[in-house]
Short mmCIF file of C-alpha atoms in Angstrom, two decimals:
data_model
loop_
_atom_site.label_atom_id
_atom_site.label_comp_id
_atom_site.label_asym_id
_atom_site.label_seq_id
_atom_site.Cartn_x
_atom_site.Cartn_y
_atom_site.Cartn_z
CA MET A 1 77.10 143.25 97.46
CA CYS A 2 77.76 144.09 93.04
CA ALA A 3 80.09 141.75 91.70
CA ALA A 4 82.35 145.44 91.09
CA SER A 5 82.65 146.49 94.72
CA GLU A 6 84.00 142.57 95.29
CA ASN A 7 87.27 142.96 93.02
CA VAL A 8 88.09 146.49 94.59
CA LYS A 9 91.10 146.54 96.98
CA PRO A 10 90.33 147.25 100.46
CA GLY A 11 92.99 150.41 101.27
CA TYR A 12 95.89 150.28 103.80
CA LEU A 13 95.20 152.57 105.65
CA SER A 14 91.09 152.88 105.82
CA SER A 15 91.76 148.92 107.24
CA LEU A 16 94.27 149.73 109.94
CA LEU A 17 92.13 152.49 111.30
CA ARG A 18 88.96 149.99 111.62
CA HIS A 19 91.40 147.14 112.88
CA LYS A 20 90.02 144.86 109.93
CA CYS A 21 92.75 141.84 109.22
CA SER A 22 95.58 142.49 107.18
CA ARG A 23 95.28 139.66 104.70
CA CYS A 24 91.39 140.23 103.28
CA ARG A 25 91.25 143.88 104.44
CA THR A 26 87.51 142.85 105.78
CA GLY A 27 87.34 140.60 108.69
CA ASP A 28 87.64 142.18 112.50
CA MET A 29 90.61 141.39 114.43
CA PHE A 30 88.75 142.22 117.50
CA LYS A 31 85.36 140.52 118.95
CA VAL A 32 83.90 143.59 120.25
CA ARG A 33 83.95 146.95 117.65
CA SER A 34 83.90 149.89 120.59
CA SER A 35 87.84 150.50 121.44
CA TYR A 36 86.11 151.74 124.83
CA ASN A 37 84.54 148.64 125.71
CA LEU A 38 87.41 148.59 128.42
CA LYS A 39 86.51 144.88 129.55
CA GLN A 40 86.57 143.33 126.63
CA PHE A 41 87.92 145.99 123.65
CA MET A 42 91.77 144.19 123.26
CA LYS A 43 90.02 140.75 122.80
CA MET A 44 90.61 139.05 119.82
CA ASN A 45 89.17 137.30 117.38
CA ASP A 46 91.48 133.69 116.48
CA LYS A 47 91.43 133.59 113.44
CA CYS A 48 89.99 136.19 110.85
CA PRO A 49 86.44 135.51 110.65
CA ALA A 50 86.41 136.04 106.68
CA CYS A 51 89.49 134.49 105.33
CA GLY A 52 90.67 132.13 108.75
CA GLN A 53 94.22 134.39 108.79
CA TYR A 54 95.60 133.06 112.30
CA MET A 55 95.54 136.91 114.43
CA GLU A 56 98.35 135.23 116.80
CA ILE A 57 100.98 134.11 114.87
CA GLU A 58 103.55 132.63 117.37
CA VAL A 59 103.71 132.66 121.45
CA GLY A 60 103.96 136.44 122.24
CA PHE A 61 103.54 137.95 118.84
CA TYR A 62 102.15 141.14 120.40
CA TYR A 63 105.02 142.40 122.78
CA GLY A 64 106.42 144.18 119.57
CA THR A 65 102.80 146.42 119.36
CA SER A 66 104.62 148.11 122.80
CA TYR A 67 107.44 150.05 120.42
CA VAL A 68 104.40 150.48 117.72
CA SER A 69 101.74 152.44 120.26
CA TYR A 70 105.54 154.34 122.13
CA ALA A 71 105.54 155.84 118.28
CA LEU A 72 102.27 156.50 117.89
CA THR A 73 101.66 158.09 121.32
CA VAL A 74 105.13 160.55 120.52
CA ALA A 75 103.86 161.65 117.04
CA LEU A 76 100.63 162.30 118.65
CA SER A 77 102.01 163.87 121.52
CA VAL A 78 104.33 166.52 118.33
CA ALA A 79 101.53 167.04 116.56
CA THR A 80 99.41 168.59 119.61
CA CYS A 81 102.24 170.28 120.29
CA ILE A 82 102.87 172.24 116.87
CA ALA A 83 98.79 172.43 116.93
CA TRP A 84 99.38 173.91 120.08
CA TRP A 85 102.01 176.01 118.73
CA VAL A 86 100.81 177.44 116.07
CA LEU A 87 97.47 178.16 117.10
CA ILE A 88 97.87 179.51 120.72
CA GLY A 89 101.70 179.45 121.54
CA PHE A 90 104.39 179.14 124.21
CA SER A 91 105.55 181.51 126.72
CA LEU A 92 107.41 181.67 129.62
CA GLU A 93 105.69 184.00 131.62
CA ASP A 94 102.25 181.81 131.99
CA SER A 95 101.54 178.47 131.73
CA ARG A 96 100.46 177.98 128.49
CA PHE A 97 102.69 175.35 127.85
CA PHE A 98 101.63 173.34 131.22
CA ILE A 99 98.39 173.45 130.17
CA TRP A 100 99.17 172.29 127.20
CA MET A 101 101.10 169.84 128.95
CA GLY A 102 97.60 168.73 130.87
CA THR A 103 95.96 168.65 127.81
CA ASN A 104 98.18 166.43 125.90
CA MET A 105 97.88 163.61 129.03
CA VAL A 106 94.35 163.69 129.06
CA LEU A 107 93.99 163.47 125.05
CA LEU A 108 97.19 160.55 125.32
CA VAL A 109 94.66 158.49 128.12
CA LEU A 110 91.69 158.94 126.67
CA LEU A 111 93.05 157.42 122.95
CA GLN A 112 95.40 154.80 124.66
CA PRO A 113 92.65 151.97 124.15
CA TYR A 114 92.19 152.60 120.39
CA LEU A 115 95.62 153.26 120.15
CA MET A 116 96.70 150.37 121.60
CA ARG A 117 94.22 148.38 119.36
CA LEU A 118 95.84 149.93 116.21
CA SER A 119 99.36 149.18 117.41
CA ARG A 120 98.35 145.81 116.75
CA ALA A 121 96.29 146.50 113.37
CA ILE A 122 99.97 147.85 112.62
CA TRP A 123 102.16 145.55 114.25
CA LEU A 124 100.06 142.52 112.51
CA SER A 125 100.37 144.37 108.48
CA PHE A 126 103.89 143.57 109.29
CA PHE A 127 103.94 140.43 109.08
CA VAL A 128 100.71 139.82 106.94
CA ARG A 129 100.62 141.65 104.01
CA TYR A 130 97.43 141.07 101.73
CA ASN A 131 96.50 138.82 99.60
CA GLU A 132 94.38 139.53 96.14
CA ASN A 133 93.29 135.74 96.33
CA TRP A 134 92.57 135.37 99.96
CA ARG A 135 88.93 133.55 99.37
CA ASN A 136 90.26 131.15 97.29
CA GLU A 137 93.97 130.51 99.04
CA LYS A 138 93.85 129.29 102.55
CA PRO A 139 96.78 130.83 104.81
CA GLU A 140 99.88 129.74 106.21
CA SER A 141 100.16 127.99 109.23
CA PRO A 142 101.56 129.36 112.40
CA GLU A 143 104.82 128.01 113.30
CA ARG A 144 103.64 127.17 116.50
CA ARG A 145 100.83 128.56 118.82
CA GLY A 146 100.15 128.86 122.45
CA SER A 147 97.18 126.78 122.53
CA GLU A 148 98.57 123.54 120.35
CA PRO A 149 101.45 121.50 121.30
CA THR A 150 104.67 121.49 119.56
#
């Protein structure tokens, strides 16, 4: 890697979509890269392999991701509804609306593993900001962790 590319700040959106650590935007959050390895797709690294940021800041930290996942699925459903309406249209005389509902349902089920991981990446980015000096500064220790005594 050249010295010029080391100083480039990784993009926020691209790091979210690739499920990277929000502190350094280079380390993987998950142990398995594929969202569709269904036995292991939600197994997360305890710490970021690049910067050492704890992935679970406190016990139950990722419970809030259900709200993010819900917002993502609603946004995706609205987007597919608008695209269907513009490209195909809705009518009361036939079953196009129900075909869209079925298509949308299949799409959401197929994208659910990816959306669940994306919602975790988004949720972590709410609480852990990008640090340009992540190579030189240690991450903050979490207040409490499930595996450590209090």
